[in-house]
Amino acid sequence: MIKSWFSLFLKSNCPLCDRSADEYICHYCQQQLNNCRFQNPCQFWSGDLPLFVWGIYSGKLKMAIAALKYNNSPQLGELMGYWLGEAWLNAPGRDRPKKLIVIPIPLHQKRLQQRGFNQAELIAKSFCRLTGHSLQVKGLERIRDTQPMFGLNSLVERENNLSKAFILGKDLQKRRPKEPVLLIDDIYTTGTTVREAANLLRSQKIPVLGVGAIAIAEGRRENSGYP
Ligand SMILES: [Zn+2]
C-alpha cells in the first residue's frame, strides 16, 4: 500500500531509454515494443513441442530482455509475464487444457546467485498471476552450468553442453503431476534447452503441453513471419 502510494510521487525514468515517463515504460518505447509483437502468438503452436511466443527477438524487445537480465530490472520480467499471460488469454484455445502446471526453465545456482533472480521465473510468476495456472518454481533443477548457447557453433556442441543439464526439482520429486506442463523461458533460440527439459519430464511420465516464451530468435522456426 505504502509502496504504491509512493510510486505516485516518485516518477522514475523509462528503463529502456532513460527519458522521464508517465508510465513504467515510456510511450515511445511501448510503441517500439509493440512493433516486435506477433499478431499471432500461436503461429509456432504445432509439432511435438509447440511454442507460444509473444514477439521477435530484435530491436526494442531484444533491448528490453537485455535490460531485464543485465541491468537488474526485474520489474521488466513481471511486465513481460503479464504480456505473455494477456496474449495467452486472448488467443483462441480450443485444444488447450484448463489446468496447467507452469514451470520456468531454471538457472544454475551459480548464475542465480550472480544475477539475483531468474528472469524465466519472474515471467512465469506474473503469467500465472494473470492466467490462474499453478506455478511450480522448483519443478526442474539445473545441475550443469551451461555456457551461453551463442558461443557454441555446432549442434553436437550445443547438445553436449546440455546433456543432463536438468533433473526433476523438489516439487516434482514429491508429486508427479497429471496436468500437462507449460515450460516458460525468456528467449527461444534453437529450442535445445526447452527440448532437453521436456524430454526429461516426458521420460518421467509427466505430460508436456509446450513452451511459452517472450521472444524467438529470427529465422529459428519455419513460418517465422513478422507481425
Ligand atoms: Zn523509453
XYZ file of N, CA and C and ligand atoms in Angstrom:
682
model
N 0.843 -1.207 0.000
C 0.000 0.000 0.000
C 0.875 1.253 0.000
N 1.805 1.255 0.933
C 2.700 2.414 1.022
C 3.520 2.533 -0.253
N 3.930 1.364 -0.762
C 4.763 1.367 -1.955
C 4.013 1.967 -3.153
N 2.749 1.565 -3.326
C 2.024 2.077 -4.484
C 1.689 3.562 -4.308
N 1.481 3.958 -3.059
C 1.230 5.362 -2.785
C 2.464 6.190 -3.134
N 3.628 5.630 -2.773
C 4.890 6.294 -3.043
C 5.145 6.442 -4.531
N 4.802 5.363 -5.277
C 5.146 5.375 -6.698
C 4.377 6.456 -7.454
N 3.303 6.956 -6.863
C 2.577 8.065 -7.490
C 3.432 9.326 -7.499
N 4.287 9.401 -6.504
C 5.074 10.629 -6.368
C 6.491 10.489 -6.911
N 7.002 9.278 -6.816
C 8.370 9.065 -7.270
C 8.361 8.568 -8.707
N 8.208 9.468 -9.627
C 8.198 9.059 -11.035
C 9.621 8.757 -11.467
N 9.809 7.587 -12.059
C 11.167 7.254 -12.456
C 11.272 7.331 -13.970
N 12.498 7.253 -14.447
C 12.702 7.312 -15.885
C 12.442 5.950 -16.512
N 12.136 5.979 -17.805
C 11.904 4.747 -18.553
C 13.171 3.879 -18.506
N 13.055 2.592 -18.138
C 14.256 1.749 -18.026
C 14.905 1.422 -19.373
N 14.209 1.757 -20.470
C 14.751 1.400 -21.786
C 15.387 2.571 -22.529
N 15.049 3.798 -22.138
C 15.656 4.938 -22.841
C 16.060 6.055 -21.884
N 15.724 5.878 -20.622
C 16.102 6.821 -19.570
C 15.421 8.196 -19.677
N 14.433 8.298 -20.558
C 13.653 9.538 -20.588
C 12.611 9.501 -19.480
N 12.178 10.666 -19.018
C 11.158 10.661 -17.976
C 9.850 10.151 -18.598
N 9.112 9.368 -17.804
C 7.929 8.708 -18.354
C 6.777 8.765 -17.362
N 5.566 8.868 -17.898
C 4.383 8.852 -17.041
C 4.073 7.452 -16.564
N 4.386 6.478 -17.419
C 4.184 5.087 -17.024
C 5.555 4.451 -16.847
N 5.555 3.174 -16.448
C 6.829 2.500 -16.188
C 7.712 2.522 -17.438
N 7.109 2.178 -18.594
C 7.826 2.283 -19.871
C 7.228 3.445 -20.643
N 8.090 4.276 -21.229
C 7.586 5.492 -21.881
C 6.780 5.141 -23.139
N 6.011 6.093 -23.580
C 5.121 5.905 -24.713
C 5.895 5.479 -25.965
N 7.031 6.134 -26.184
C 7.854 5.862 -27.358
C 8.323 4.402 -27.353
N 8.862 3.955 -26.215
C 9.375 2.573 -26.138
C 8.239 1.555 -26.224
N 7.078 1.908 -25.662
C 5.931 1.000 -25.762
C 5.559 0.755 -27.221
N 5.616 1.818 -27.999
C 5.297 1.687 -29.435
C 6.316 0.795 -30.136
N 7.598 1.023 -29.788
C 8.669 0.221 -30.388
C 8.528 -1.255 -30.018
N 8.130 -1.505 -28.764
C 7.934 -2.889 -28.320
C 6.770 -3.527 -29.072
N 5.759 -2.737 -29.273
C 4.584 -3.233 -29.990
C 4.920 -3.669 -31.414
N 5.933 -2.990 -32.003
C 6.363 -3.367 -33.353
C 7.015 -4.748 -33.380
N 7.504 -5.200 -32.222
C 8.167 -6.524 -32.149
C 7.160 -7.629 -31.860
N 5.942 -7.243 -31.541
C 4.947 -8.199 -31.090
C 4.286 -8.929 -32.257
N 4.104 -10.256 -32.112
C 3.423 -11.024 -33.157
C 1.916 -10.808 -33.058
N 1.293 -10.666 -34.216
C -0.165 -10.621 -34.198
C -0.727 -11.983 -33.843
N 0.005 -13.020 -34.256
C -0.444 -14.367 -33.937
C 0.608 -15.099 -33.094
N 0.463 -15.072 -31.772
C 1.454 -15.749 -30.925
C 1.395 -17.268 -31.034
N 0.363 -17.779 -31.724
C 0.218 -19.240 -31.882
C 0.810 -19.743 -33.193
N 1.536 -18.890 -33.924
C 1.996 -19.315 -35.255
C 2.967 -20.497 -35.210
N 3.609 -20.726 -34.053
C 4.514 -21.881 -33.917
C 3.909 -22.957 -33.011
N 2.611 -22.864 -32.777
C 1.948 -23.820 -31.888
C 1.599 -25.086 -32.670
N 2.643 -25.877 -32.966
C 2.443 -27.137 -33.700
C 3.669 -28.004 -33.469
N 3.609 -29.240 -33.926
C 4.731 -30.157 -33.752
C 4.712 -30.804 -32.381
N 5.799 -31.513 -32.040
C 5.791 -32.257 -30.778
C 6.069 -31.363 -29.576
N 6.636 -30.197 -29.809
C 6.814 -29.259 -28.700
C 6.357 -27.861 -29.147
N 5.037 -27.642 -29.096
C 4.500 -26.373 -29.602
C 5.033 -25.178 -28.809
N 5.156 -24.061 -29.521
C 5.715 -22.855 -28.914
C 4.713 -21.704 -29.001
N 4.483 -21.088 -27.850
C 3.640 -19.896 -27.802
C 4.581 -18.729 -27.526
N 4.637 -17.768 -28.426
C 5.671 -16.727 -28.271
C 5.116 -15.338 -28.552
N 5.541 -14.396 -27.721
C 4.985 -13.038 -27.768
C 5.501 -12.211 -28.937
N 6.827 -12.333 -29.232
C 7.355 -11.465 -30.284
C 8.693 -11.916 -30.831
N 9.250 -11.069 -31.691
C 10.511 -11.384 -32.359
C 11.676 -10.796 -31.544
N 12.739 -11.591 -31.432
C 13.890 -11.170 -30.639
C 14.748 -10.219 -31.458
N 14.326 -8.982 -31.523
C 15.126 -7.967 -32.213
C 14.686 -6.607 -31.705
N 15.397 -5.588 -32.123
C 15.029 -4.208 -31.804
C 14.817 -3.980 -30.318
N 13.706 -3.318 -30.017
C 13.448 -2.889 -28.643
C 13.186 -4.061 -27.710
N 12.610 -5.142 -28.247
C 12.340 -6.300 -27.381
C 13.653 -6.968 -26.951
N 14.601 -7.025 -27.873
C 15.929 -7.568 -27.555
C 16.572 -6.712 -26.462
N 16.424 -5.414 -26.628
C 16.985 -4.468 -25.672
C 16.324 -4.634 -24.296
N 15.011 -4.830 -24.312
C 14.271 -4.955 -23.047
C 14.675 -6.228 -22.297
N 14.905 -7.320 -23.044
C 15.314 -8.576 -22.396
C 16.729 -8.438 -21.828
N 17.583 -7.725 -22.560
C 18.939 -7.473 -22.039
C 18.871 -6.608 -20.788
N 18.000 -5.609 -20.803
C 17.860 -4.721 -19.629
C 17.354 -5.511 -18.429
N 16.419 -6.425 -18.691
C 15.896 -7.272 -17.617
C 17.020 -8.092 -16.990
N 17.849 -8.709 -17.840
C 18.849 -9.646 -17.333
C 20.098 -8.968 -16.786
N 20.534 -7.932 -17.451
C 21.853 -7.394 -17.105
C 21.818 -6.021 -16.434
N 20.686 -5.348 -16.465
C 20.612 -4.042 -15.789
C 19.843 -4.118 -14.488
N 19.677 -5.331 -14.011
C 18.978 -5.519 -12.752
C 17.605 -4.843 -12.743
N 16.789 -5.174 -13.742
C 15.441 -4.612 -13.813
C 14.402 -5.717 -13.752
N 14.251 -6.358 -12.580
C 13.296 -7.476 -12.505
C 11.849 -7.077 -12.807
N 11.515 -5.797 -12.624
C 10.135 -5.361 -12.933
C 9.793 -5.622 -14.391
N 10.818 -5.541 -15.266
C 10.573 -5.816 -16.689
C 10.113 -7.259 -16.888
N 10.634 -8.168 -16.075
C 10.233 -9.569 -16.157
C 8.768 -9.743 -15.790
N 8.363 -9.040 -14.744
C 6.951 -9.102 -14.331
C 6.058 -8.581 -15.452
N 6.493 -7.494 -16.050
C 5.714 -6.898 -17.133
C 5.607 -7.860 -18.326
N 6.717 -8.512 -18.660
C 6.712 -9.444 -19.798
C 5.816 -10.654 -19.518
N 5.825 -11.109 -18.265
C 4.941 -12.218 -17.897
C 3.481 -11.830 -18.048
N 3.213 -10.574 -17.747
C 1.856 -10.049 -17.906
C 1.469 -10.030 -19.399
N 2.389 -9.565 -20.237
C 2.115 -9.551 -21.694
C 1.828 -10.958 -22.199
N 2.674 -11.906 -21.757
C 2.526 -13.291 -22.228
C 1.188 -13.864 -21.761
N 0.833 -13.571 -20.510
C -0.432 -14.059 -19.967
C -1.627 -13.468 -20.701
N -1.515 -12.191 -21.003
C -2.595 -11.498 -21.710
C -2.786 -12.103 -23.111
N -1.652 -12.350 -23.788
C -1.708 -12.951 -25.130
C -2.300 -14.360 -25.045
N -1.921 -15.087 -24.006
C -2.412 -16.463 -23.801
C -3.925 -16.475 -23.603
N -4.396 -15.546 -22.798
C -5.838 -15.493 -22.524
C -6.628 -15.057 -23.751
N -6.008 -14.221 -24.577
C -6.719 -13.710 -25.752
C -6.635 -14.634 -26.968
N -5.704 -15.590 -26.916
C -5.518 -16.456 -28.081
C -6.628 -17.504 -28.139
N -7.030 -17.885 -29.345
C -8.036 -18.943 -29.449
C -7.437 -20.235 -28.901
N -8.132 -20.906 -27.990
C -7.506 -22.058 -27.338
C -8.436 -23.226 -27.159
N -9.003 -23.664 -28.238
C -9.963 -24.769 -28.132
C -9.326 -26.035 -27.561
N -8.061 -26.287 -27.994
C -7.447 -27.549 -27.594
C -6.565 -27.398 -26.357
N -6.621 -26.215 -25.728
C -5.726 -26.033 -24.575
C -6.416 -26.422 -23.276
N -5.732 -27.230 -22.438
C -6.360 -27.675 -21.196
C -6.599 -26.520 -20.215
N -7.591 -26.705 -19.353
C -7.930 -25.636 -18.406
C -6.919 -25.562 -17.267
N -6.392 -26.734 -16.883
C -5.438 -26.765 -15.772
C -4.039 -27.055 -16.295
N -3.127 -26.194 -15.897
C -1.746 -26.346 -16.345
C -0.795 -26.185 -15.172
N 0.334 -26.864 -15.274
C 1.433 -26.615 -14.357
C 2.459 -25.791 -15.131
N 2.839 -24.661 -14.582
C 3.781 -23.785 -15.269
C 5.154 -23.886 -14.589
N 6.151 -24.272 -15.392
C 7.499 -24.444 -14.833
C 8.497 -23.566 -15.596
N 9.127 -22.626 -14.895
C 10.153 -21.818 -15.566
C 11.435 -22.627 -15.749
N 12.132 -22.394 -16.857
C 13.450 -23.019 -17.061
C 14.400 -22.429 -16.006
N 14.969 -23.283 -15.170
C 15.774 -22.741 -14.074
C 17.179 -22.313 -14.508
N 17.756 -21.449 -13.719
C 19.172 -21.114 -13.882
C 19.966 -22.039 -12.961
N 21.226 -22.228 -13.289
C 22.095 -22.931 -12.350
C 22.300 -22.035 -11.118
N 22.448 -22.691 -9.967
C 22.594 -21.982 -8.698
C 23.651 -20.859 -8.766
N 24.751 -21.174 -9.448
C 25.857 -20.204 -9.523
C 25.413 -18.941 -10.255
N 24.702 -19.148 -11.359
C 24.254 -17.990 -12.141
C 23.118 -17.239 -11.435
N 22.304 -18.000 -10.718
C 21.222 -17.373 -9.951
C 21.798 -16.448 -8.881
N 22.878 -16.881 -8.268
C 23.498 -16.037 -7.245
C 24.107 -14.782 -7.860
N 24.710 -14.935 -9.043
C 25.301 -13.763 -9.712
C 24.228 -12.738 -10.051
N 23.125 -13.227 -10.618
C 22.093 -12.313 -11.130
C 21.121 -11.878 -10.057
N 20.895 -12.738 -9.095
C 19.969 -12.398 -8.006
C 18.540 -12.826 -8.284
N 18.224 -13.144 -9.527
C 16.871 -13.613 -9.858
C 16.941 -14.410 -11.151
N 15.920 -15.248 -11.344
C 15.800 -15.980 -12.609
C 14.721 -15.293 -13.436
N 15.104 -14.765 -14.585
C 14.162 -13.990 -15.403
C 12.970 -14.838 -15.854
N 13.224 -16.136 -16.137
C 12.117 -17.011 -16.572
C 11.109 -17.199 -15.432
N 11.633 -17.214 -14.210
C 10.744 -17.362 -13.050
C 9.854 -16.121 -12.859
N 10.440 -14.944 -13.056
C 9.651 -13.712 -12.934
C 8.531 -13.694 -13.970
N 8.887 -14.102 -15.190
C 7.906 -14.124 -16.280
C 6.796 -15.132 -15.950
N 7.217 -16.327 -15.494
C 6.236 -17.382 -15.180
C 5.313 -16.955 -14.037
N 5.888 -16.279 -13.046
C 5.088 -15.851 -11.889
C 3.960 -14.921 -12.302
N 4.279 -13.898 -13.066
C 3.200 -12.963 -13.388
C 2.288 -13.539 -14.471
N 2.812 -14.460 -15.298
C 1.953 -15.201 -16.229
C 0.879 -15.955 -15.432
N 1.304 -16.621 -14.357
C 0.364 -17.403 -13.543
C -0.593 -16.515 -12.765
N -0.090 -15.376 -12.307
C -0.952 -14.451 -11.557
C -2.132 -14.038 -12.439
N -1.858 -13.826 -13.716
C -2.917 -13.373 -14.618
C -3.799 -14.526 -15.113
N -3.186 -15.653 -15.430
C -3.967 -16.742 -16.038
C -4.580 -17.685 -15.011
N -4.059 -17.659 -13.772
C -4.583 -18.540 -12.732
C -3.999 -19.950 -12.770
N -3.037 -20.209 -13.655
C -2.412 -21.538 -13.688
C -1.431 -21.683 -12.529
N -1.156 -22.968 -12.173
C -0.308 -23.113 -10.986
C 1.173 -23.170 -11.329
N 1.892 -22.408 -10.559
C 3.330 -22.231 -10.770
C 4.100 -23.246 -9.936
N 5.072 -23.894 -10.570
C 5.991 -24.733 -9.797
C 7.409 -24.288 -10.080
N 7.856 -23.377 -9.220
C 9.179 -22.784 -9.403
C 10.265 -23.853 -9.295
N 10.037 -24.823 -8.426
C 11.045 -25.874 -8.232
C 10.666 -27.163 -8.967
N 10.041 -27.004 -10.126
C 9.694 -28.177 -10.922
C 10.936 -28.838 -11.499
N 11.867 -28.004 -11.941
C 13.117 -28.517 -12.519
C 14.298 -27.890 -11.792
N 15.406 -28.610 -11.823
C 16.628 -28.039 -11.248
C 17.734 -28.176 -12.281
N 18.542 -27.134 -12.381
C 19.634 -27.180 -13.362
C 20.901 -27.636 -12.646
N 21.452 -28.745 -13.101
C 22.620 -29.266 -12.392
C 23.918 -28.983 -13.125
N 23.823 -28.497 -14.368
C 25.055 -28.104 -15.065
C 24.955 -26.652 -15.465
N 26.024 -25.919 -15.188
C 26.056 -24.519 -15.597
C 26.539 -24.474 -17.041
N 25.573 -24.406 -17.948
C 25.922 -24.460 -19.368
C 26.482 -23.131 -19.840
N 27.290 -23.210 -20.881
C 27.814 -21.976 -21.479
C 26.686 -21.320 -22.270
N 26.797 -19.999 -22.448
C 25.776 -19.367 -23.300
C 25.775 -20.015 -24.679
N 24.573 -20.296 -25.182
C 24.446 -21.018 -26.448
C 25.048 -20.279 -27.638
N 25.099 -18.947 -27.543
C 25.583 -18.177 -28.686
C 27.061 -18.468 -28.978
N 27.791 -18.926 -27.942
C 29.208 -19.201 -28.129
C 29.479 -20.558 -28.773
N 28.449 -21.380 -28.914
C 28.664 -22.737 -29.411
C 28.093 -22.883 -30.814
N 28.905 -23.455 -31.683
C 28.502 -23.438 -33.088
C 27.736 -24.672 -33.543
N 28.311 -25.823 -33.343
C 27.663 -26.994 -33.934
C 26.545 -27.517 -33.046
N 25.669 -28.271 -33.672
C 24.550 -28.863 -32.935
C 25.083 -29.829 -31.875
N 26.161 -30.554 -32.244
C 26.753 -31.512 -31.309
C 27.268 -30.771 -30.074
N 27.951 -29.652 -30.297
C 28.455 -28.846 -29.179
C 27.314 -28.397 -28.282
N 26.249 -27.969 -28.917
C 25.099 -27.484 -28.156
C 24.474 -28.611 -27.342
N 24.351 -29.770 -27.976
C 23.701 -30.872 -27.264
C 24.580 -31.421 -26.142
N 25.896 -31.465 -26.373
C 26.801 -31.895 -25.310
C 26.739 -30.941 -24.138
N 26.641 -29.664 -24.483
C 26.593 -28.620 -23.454
C 25.388 -28.803 -22.539
N 24.347 -29.407 -23.074
C 23.107 -29.523 -22.310
C 22.852 -30.916 -21.746
N 23.695 -31.902 -22.154
C 23.328 -33.248 -21.732
C 23.297 -33.324 -20.219
N 22.237 -33.870 -19.750
C 21.945 -33.938 -18.318
C 22.079 -32.577 -17.639
N 21.516 -31.587 -18.254
C 21.543 -30.254 -17.652
C 20.522 -30.141 -16.528
N 19.442 -30.938 -16.613
C 18.347 -30.806 -15.642
C 18.076 -32.107 -14.903
N 17.575 -31.969 -13.709
C 16.951 -33.097 -13.012
C 15.577 -32.616 -12.523
N 14.744 -33.534 -12.089
C 13.457 -33.110 -11.517
C 13.736 -32.326 -10.246
N 13.031 -31.216 -10.092
C 13.206 -30.408 -8.885
C 12.394 -30.969 -7.729
N 12.527 -30.300 -6.581
C 11.882 -30.822 -5.367
C 10.372 -30.978 -5.517
N 9.739 -30.004 -6.156
C 8.274 -30.046 -6.308
C 7.824 -31.305 -7.030
N 8.531 -31.649 -8.105
C 8.098 -32.788 -8.921
C 8.593 -34.118 -8.377
N 9.650 -34.066 -7.555
C 10.090 -35.312 -6.919
C 9.033 -35.796 -5.940
N 8.397 -34.825 -5.274
C 7.369 -35.175 -4.285
C 6.118 -35.713 -4.962
N 5.715 -35.047 -6.035
C 4.470 -35.427 -6.681
C 4.577 -35.229 -8.189
N 4.329 -36.280 -8.936
C 4.337 -36.157 -10.405
C 2.960 -35.696 -10.846
N 2.875 -34.543 -11.430
C 1.539 -34.034 -11.775
C 0.927 -34.778 -12.959
N -0.399 -34.814 -12.955
C -1.105 -35.407 -14.095
C -1.443 -34.318 -15.113
N -1.513 -33.081 -14.619
C -1.827 -31.970 -15.508
C -0.624 -31.709 -16.418
N -0.871 -31.267 -17.629
C 0.255 -31.002 -18.525
C 1.066 -29.771 -18.103
N 2.332 -29.811 -18.479
C 3.269 -28.750 -18.102
C 3.466 -27.773 -19.260
N 3.463 -26.502 -18.922
C 3.895 -25.468 -19.869
C 5.231 -24.935 -19.349
N 6.279 -25.108 -20.158
C 7.590 -24.592 -19.774
C 7.684 -23.127 -20.164
N 8.342 -22.331 -19.340
C 8.473 -20.905 -19.669
C 9.950 -20.519 -19.722
N 10.317 -19.828 -20.798
C 11.671 -19.279 -20.905
C 11.578 -17.869 -21.463
N 12.662 -17.113 -21.348
C 12.598 -15.753 -21.892
C 12.770 -15.749 -23.410
N 13.850 -16.398 -23.888
C 14.117 -16.395 -25.333
C 14.153 -17.830 -25.854
N 13.552 -18.038 -27.010
C 13.656 -19.327 -27.700
C 14.687 -19.141 -28.801
N 15.823 -19.823 -28.669
C 16.841 -19.670 -29.721
C 16.829 -20.912 -30.603
N 17.501 -21.975 -30.187
C 17.489 -23.197 -31.002
C 16.417 -24.162 -30.520
N 15.922 -23.949 -29.328
C 14.948 -24.874 -28.763
C 15.605 -26.040 -28.032
N 16.941 -26.104 -28.051
C 17.635 -27.242 -27.446
C 17.395 -27.315 -25.932
N 17.430 -26.171 -25.276
C 17.257 -26.142 -23.814
C 15.874 -26.644 -23.407
N 14.839 -26.086 -24.018
C 13.484 -26.480 -23.641
C 13.200 -27.926 -24.037
N 13.816 -28.371 -25.149
C 13.611 -29.746 -25.589
C 14.219 -30.716 -24.573
N 15.396 -30.338 -24.083
C 16.052 -31.154 -23.050
C 15.161 -31.267 -21.814
N 14.610 -30.139 -21.394
C 13.736 -30.136 -20.213
C 12.479 -30.968 -20.470
N 11.898 -30.811 -21.654
C 10.675 -31.554 -21.986
C 10.951 -33.053 -22.052
N 12.101 -33.420 -22.616
C 12.452 -34.848 -22.706
C 12.564 -35.471 -21.326
N 13.178 -34.733 -20.404
C 13.318 -35.250 -19.044
C 11.940 -35.479 -18.420
N 11.067 -34.484 -18.527
C 9.729 -34.600 -17.931
C 8.969 -35.772 -18.549
N 9.025 -35.852 -19.864
C 8.280 -36.927 -20.546
C 8.847 -38.303 -20.181
N 10.161 -38.384 -19.979
C 10.752 -39.677 -19.600
C 10.267 -40.100 -18.208
N 9.784 -39.130 -17.432
C 9.242 -39.415 -16.097
C 7.711 -39.476 -16.110
N 7.158 -39.625 -17.300
C 5.710 -39.747 -17.495
C 4.935 -38.484 -17.106
N 5.607 -37.355 -17.173
C 4.922 -36.084 -16.913
C 4.592 -35.456 -18.273
N 3.313 -35.214 -18.542
C 2.966 -34.684 -19.863
C 3.418 -33.229 -20.050
N 3.913 -32.932 -21.232
C 4.351 -31.560 -21.539
C 3.501 -31.032 -22.683
N 2.833 -29.924 -22.427
C 1.980 -29.323 -23.446
C 2.808 -28.557 -24.471
N 3.716 -27.732 -23.991
C 4.508 -26.905 -24.897
C 5.343 -25.910 -24.131
N 5.729 -24.851 -24.850
C 6.636 -23.851 -24.299
C 6.042 -22.467 -24.501
N 6.175 -21.627 -23.500
C 5.825 -20.220 -23.645
C 7.094 -19.392 -23.552
N 7.280 -18.455 -24.470
C 8.482 -17.612 -24.436
C 8.114 -16.194 -24.823
N 8.928 -15.268 -24.380
C 8.681 -13.865 -24.731
C 9.132 -13.585 -26.160
N 10.283 -14.157 -26.539
C 10.813 -13.814 -27.867
C 11.439 -15.017 -28.535
N 11.376 -15.022 -29.850
C 12.031 -16.069 -30.647
C 13.100 -15.412 -31.519
N 14.275 -16.052 -31.567
C 15.349 -15.516 -32.406
C 14.918 -15.585 -33.861
N 15.351 -14.617 -34.637
C 14.903 -14.506 -36.022
C 15.290 -15.737 -36.834
N 14.360 -16.210 -37.644
C 14.635 -17.324 -38.547
C 14.806 -18.662 -37.860
N 14.349 -18.773 -36.600
C 14.585 -20.004 -35.870
C 13.605 -21.119 -36.187
N 12.418 -20.771 -36.535
C 11.484 -21.818 -36.930
C 10.890 -21.421 -38.263
N 10.483 -22.399 -39.017
C 9.852 -22.077 -40.287
C 8.585 -21.270 -40.036
N 8.207 -20.563 -41.038
C 6.975 -19.790 -40.915
C 7.117 -18.635 -39.937
N 8.401 -18.164 -39.758
C 8.569 -17.097 -38.780
C 8.338 -15.736 -39.428
N 7.109 -15.536 -39.834
C 6.757 -14.268 -40.452
C 6.710 -13.156 -39.436
N 7.009 -11.995 -39.845
C 6.899 -10.844 -38.947
C 5.433 -10.548 -38.670
N 5.161 -9.754 -37.646
C 3.761 -9.492 -37.300
C 2.947 -9.021 -38.492
Zn 11.543 4.713 -23.145
